[in-house]
Amino acid sequence: MKKYMIVCAGLSLALAFTSCGKSSESAYKKAYEKAKSQEAAQRVDTQTEAPATIAPVVTRPATQTRVVDNADNVSVRQEKVVLVNGAGLRNYSVVVGSFSLQANAEGLMQQLRDGGYNAQIVKNESNNMFRVVATTFDNKLDAANSRDQIRGSKFNPKGDAWLLYNMQ
């Protein structure tokens, strides 16, 4: 009789465990199906809305700002510079070299002076660059003509001379 009771208790216990497992599985399945339906509903909502257009951000360093008076289509950089060595700047200058070390700038300045130019050195305080100015003028047209003559010369073989407008 004891054997029957033990067998019945074991069967009851096995039946109890198997029925509990099914209910928890079905609860998980219901939660999963509910999450899937919510996700599908969100996808439908986002597809019906118009996509937002985002304009790209364009940044330009302050050293490459164009001067407003640009009717002759000559590119000019605006920088606030301080005279380091030379007689003084006018409004528009032709820059033939930029250096992080003042000694390098002085070397190019001396070469320009030996070649007959009234070269000067100025320093851009915002980025600590020493600019070598070959010539300086009151108007942009004369400066542009001088820049064109200097480009390709032995003092500027790469032809990368550019105009500087001194923001005083």
mmCIF file of C-alpha atoms in Angstrom:
data_model
loop_
_atom_site.group_PDB
_atom_site.id
_atom_site.type_symbol
_atom_site.label_atom_id
_atom_site.label_comp_id
_atom_site.label_asym_id
_atom_site.label_seq_id
_atom_site.Cartn_x
_atom_site.Cartn_y
_atom_site.Cartn_z
ATOM 1 C CA MET A 1 0.000 0.000 0.000
ATOM 2 C CA LYS A 2 2.858 2.294 0.726
ATOM 3 C CA LYS A 3 4.152 1.687 -2.726
ATOM 4 C CA TYR A 4 0.886 2.835 -4.281
ATOM 5 C CA MET A 5 0.825 5.977 -2.193
ATOM 6 C CA ILE A 6 4.365 6.863 -3.147
ATOM 7 C CA VAL A 7 3.621 6.266 -6.832
ATOM 8 C CA CYS A 8 0.431 8.371 -6.644
ATOM 9 C CA ALA A 9 2.224 11.185 -4.834
ATOM 10 C CA GLY A 10 4.972 11.137 -7.456
ATOM 11 C CA LEU A 11 2.450 11.244 -10.305
ATOM 12 C CA SER A 12 0.594 14.112 -8.642
ATOM 13 C CA LEU A 13 3.818 15.996 -8.154
ATOM 14 C CA ALA A 14 4.893 15.442 -11.761
ATOM 15 C CA LEU A 15 1.488 16.580 -13.008
ATOM 16 C CA ALA A 16 1.687 19.700 -10.857
ATOM 17 C CA PHE A 17 5.130 20.654 -12.183
ATOM 18 C CA THR A 18 4.215 20.105 -15.810
ATOM 19 C CA SER A 19 1.079 22.227 -15.571
ATOM 20 C CA CYS A 20 2.989 25.121 -13.950
ATOM 21 C CA GLY A 21 5.571 25.144 -16.710
ATOM 22 C CA LYS A 22 2.973 25.455 -19.437
ATOM 23 C CA SER A 23 1.297 28.454 -17.868
ATOM 24 C CA SER A 24 4.564 30.380 -17.495
ATOM 25 C CA GLU A 25 5.518 29.552 -21.073
ATOM 26 C CA SER A 26 2.212 30.846 -22.327
ATOM 27 C CA ALA A 27 2.621 34.034 -20.242
ATOM 28 C CA TYR A 28 6.015 34.643 -21.827
ATOM 29 C CA LYS A 29 4.583 33.958 -25.255
ATOM 30 C CA LYS A 30 1.744 36.444 -24.683
ATOM 31 C CA ALA A 31 4.190 39.144 -23.511
ATOM 32 C CA TYR A 32 6.398 38.507 -26.563
ATOM 33 C CA GLU A 33 3.466 38.740 -28.962
ATOM 34 C CA LYS A 34 2.278 41.977 -27.301
ATOM 35 C CA ALA A 35 5.750 43.555 -27.644
ATOM 36 C CA LYS A 36 5.915 42.507 -31.303
ATOM 37 C CA SER A 37 2.541 44.091 -32.047
ATOM 38 C CA GLN A 38 3.576 47.352 -30.321
ATOM 39 C CA GLU A 39 6.804 47.411 -32.318
ATOM 40 C CA ALA A 40 4.893 46.881 -35.570
ATOM 41 C CA ALA A 41 2.499 49.703 -34.646
ATOM 42 C CA GLN A 42 5.426 52.052 -34.006
ATOM 43 C CA ARG A 43 6.932 51.174 -37.376
ATOM 44 C CA VAL A 44 3.680 52.024 -39.117
ATOM 45 C CA ASP A 45 3.490 55.370 -37.266
ATOM 46 C CA THR A 46 7.043 56.374 -38.224
ATOM 47 C CA GLN A 47 6.503 55.382 -41.851
ATOM 48 C CA THR A 48 3.429 57.588 -42.189
ATOM 49 C CA GLU A 49 5.187 60.663 -40.732
ATOM 50 C CA ALA A 50 7.208 62.812 -43.147
ATOM 51 C CA PRO A 51 10.941 62.314 -42.598
ATOM 52 C CA ALA A 52 12.659 65.289 -41.016
ATOM 53 C CA THR A 53 15.140 67.053 -43.235
ATOM 54 C CA ILE A 54 18.363 67.957 -41.537
ATOM 55 C CA ALA A 55 20.590 70.622 -43.022
ATOM 56 C CA PRO A 56 24.297 69.823 -42.858
ATOM 57 C CA VAL A 57 26.396 71.938 -40.546
ATOM 58 C CA VAL A 58 29.069 73.850 -42.407
ATOM 59 C CA THR A 59 31.779 75.466 -40.342
ATOM 60 C CA ARG A 60 34.363 77.800 -41.719
ATOM 61 C CA PRO A 61 37.320 79.036 -39.681
ATOM 62 C CA ALA A 62 37.441 82.753 -39.010
ATOM 63 C CA THR A 63 40.712 82.966 -40.904
ATOM 64 C CA GLN A 64 38.972 82.116 -44.170
ATOM 65 C CA THR A 65 36.130 84.610 -44.119
ATOM 66 C CA ARG A 66 35.574 86.447 -47.352
ATOM 67 C CA VAL A 67 35.504 90.226 -47.386
ATOM 68 C CA VAL A 68 32.080 91.672 -48.255
ATOM 69 C CA ASP A 69 33.516 93.938 -50.985
ATOM 70 C CA ASN A 70 34.286 91.107 -53.379
ATOM 71 C CA ALA A 71 32.889 92.483 -56.627
ATOM 72 C CA ASP A 72 36.052 91.572 -58.555
ATOM 73 C CA ASN A 73 35.869 87.940 -57.329
ATOM 74 C CA VAL A 74 39.263 87.975 -55.589
ATOM 75 C CA SER A 75 39.474 85.750 -52.525
ATOM 76 C CA VAL A 76 40.685 87.535 -49.382
ATOM 77 C CA ARG A 77 41.194 86.166 -45.861
ATOM 78 C CA GLN A 78 40.409 88.326 -42.864
ATOM 79 C CA GLU A 79 42.669 87.991 -39.876
ATOM 80 C CA LYS A 80 43.560 90.089 -36.902
ATOM 81 C CA VAL A 81 47.346 90.212 -36.978
ATOM 82 C CA VAL A 82 50.074 91.954 -35.002
ATOM 83 C CA LEU A 83 53.212 93.338 -36.663
ATOM 84 C CA VAL A 84 56.327 91.470 -35.499
ATOM 85 C CA ASN A 85 58.999 92.779 -37.871
ATOM 86 C CA GLY A 86 58.606 95.420 -40.574
ATOM 87 C CA ALA A 87 57.489 98.939 -41.445
ATOM 88 C CA GLY A 88 53.748 98.406 -41.040
ATOM 89 C CA LEU A 89 50.772 96.980 -42.886
ATOM 90 C CA ARG A 90 48.184 98.616 -45.055
ATOM 91 C CA ASN A 91 44.687 97.220 -45.645
ATOM 92 C CA TYR A 92 45.593 94.433 -48.117
ATOM 93 C CA SER A 93 48.753 92.331 -47.983
ATOM 94 C CA VAL A 94 50.204 89.500 -50.044
ATOM 95 C CA VAL A 95 51.154 86.560 -47.813
ATOM 96 C CA VAL A 96 53.713 84.146 -49.260
ATOM 97 C CA GLY A 97 54.389 81.943 -46.239
ATOM 98 C CA SER A 98 52.946 80.833 -42.891
ATOM 99 C CA PHE A 99 55.084 79.297 -40.185
ATOM 100 C CA SER A 100 54.637 78.126 -36.624
ATOM 101 C CA LEU A 101 58.245 79.074 -35.836
ATOM 102 C CA GLN A 102 59.335 82.692 -36.056
ATOM 103 C CA ALA A 103 62.857 81.704 -37.156
ATOM 104 C CA ASN A 104 61.481 80.071 -40.316
ATOM 105 C CA ALA A 105 59.441 83.176 -41.083
ATOM 106 C CA GLU A 106 62.502 85.369 -40.613
ATOM 107 C CA GLY A 107 64.462 83.219 -43.078
ATOM 108 C CA LEU A 108 61.865 83.706 -45.824
ATOM 109 C CA MET A 109 61.556 87.405 -44.985
ATOM 110 C CA GLN A 110 65.307 87.848 -45.466
ATOM 111 C CA GLN A 111 65.179 86.063 -48.836
ATOM 112 C CA LEU A 112 62.389 88.401 -49.952
ATOM 113 C CA ARG A 113 64.278 91.468 -48.770
ATOM 114 C CA ASP A 114 67.375 90.296 -50.659
ATOM 115 C CA GLY A 115 65.132 89.977 -53.723
ATOM 116 C CA GLY A 116 63.977 93.598 -53.472
ATOM 117 C CA TYR A 117 60.695 93.232 -51.566
ATOM 118 C CA ASN A 118 59.812 95.182 -48.420
ATOM 119 C CA ALA A 119 58.920 91.969 -46.572
ATOM 120 C CA GLN A 120 57.407 91.906 -43.097
ATOM 121 C CA ILE A 121 56.333 89.381 -40.484
ATOM 122 C CA VAL A 122 52.971 89.468 -38.752
ATOM 123 C CA LYS A 123 51.524 87.079 -36.186
ATOM 124 C CA ASN A 124 47.984 85.765 -36.086
ATOM 125 C CA GLU A 125 47.257 85.615 -32.353
ATOM 126 C CA SER A 126 44.309 83.220 -32.688
ATOM 127 C CA ASN A 127 46.330 80.335 -34.152
ATOM 128 C CA ASN A 128 49.921 81.441 -33.315
ATOM 129 C CA MET A 129 51.068 81.446 -36.944
ATOM 130 C CA PHE A 130 53.707 83.791 -38.291
ATOM 131 C CA ARG A 131 52.743 85.164 -41.729
ATOM 132 C CA VAL A 132 55.390 86.456 -44.139
ATOM 133 C CA VAL A 133 54.046 89.443 -46.070
ATOM 134 C CA ALA A 134 55.843 90.251 -49.330
ATOM 135 C CA THR A 135 53.936 93.435 -50.237
ATOM 136 C CA THR A 136 51.165 95.536 -48.747
ATOM 137 C CA PHE A 137 48.664 97.922 -50.400
ATOM 138 C CA ASP A 138 45.754 100.221 -49.643
ATOM 139 C CA ASN A 139 43.455 98.713 -52.276
ATOM 140 C CA LYS A 140 42.594 95.161 -53.211
ATOM 141 C CA LEU A 141 43.213 95.477 -56.949
ATOM 142 C CA ASP A 142 46.886 96.448 -56.513
ATOM 143 C CA ALA A 143 47.342 93.669 -53.960
ATOM 144 C CA ALA A 144 45.779 91.103 -56.318
ATOM 145 C CA ASN A 145 48.058 92.203 -59.167
ATOM 146 C CA SER A 146 51.112 91.903 -56.911
ATOM 147 C CA ARG A 147 49.996 88.467 -55.721
ATOM 148 C CA ASP A 148 49.673 87.297 -59.333
ATOM 149 C CA GLN A 149 53.224 88.519 -60.103
ATOM 150 C CA ILE A 150 54.658 86.790 -57.030
ATOM 151 C CA ARG A 151 52.920 83.462 -57.707
ATOM 152 C CA GLY A 152 55.267 81.095 -59.474
ATOM 153 C CA SER A 153 58.339 83.219 -58.739
ATOM 154 C CA LYS A 154 61.370 81.823 -56.928
ATOM 155 C CA PHE A 155 59.948 83.259 -53.670
ATOM 156 C CA ASN A 156 56.632 81.436 -54.095
ATOM 157 C CA PRO A 157 57.288 78.434 -56.370
ATOM 158 C CA LYS A 158 54.129 76.555 -55.355
ATOM 159 C CA GLY A 159 51.987 79.548 -56.328
ATOM 160 C CA ASP A 160 50.086 79.574 -53.057
ATOM 161 C CA ALA A 161 50.367 83.289 -52.233
ATOM 162 C CA TRP A 162 47.126 84.743 -50.885
ATOM 163 C CA LEU A 163 45.611 88.088 -49.877
ATOM 164 C CA LEU A 164 45.187 89.136 -46.272
ATOM 165 C CA TYR A 165 42.805 91.833 -45.074
ATOM 166 C CA ASN A 166 44.037 93.146 -41.737
ATOM 167 C CA MET A 167 41.176 93.474 -39.251
ATOM 168 C CA GLN A 168 42.505 96.310 -37.111
#
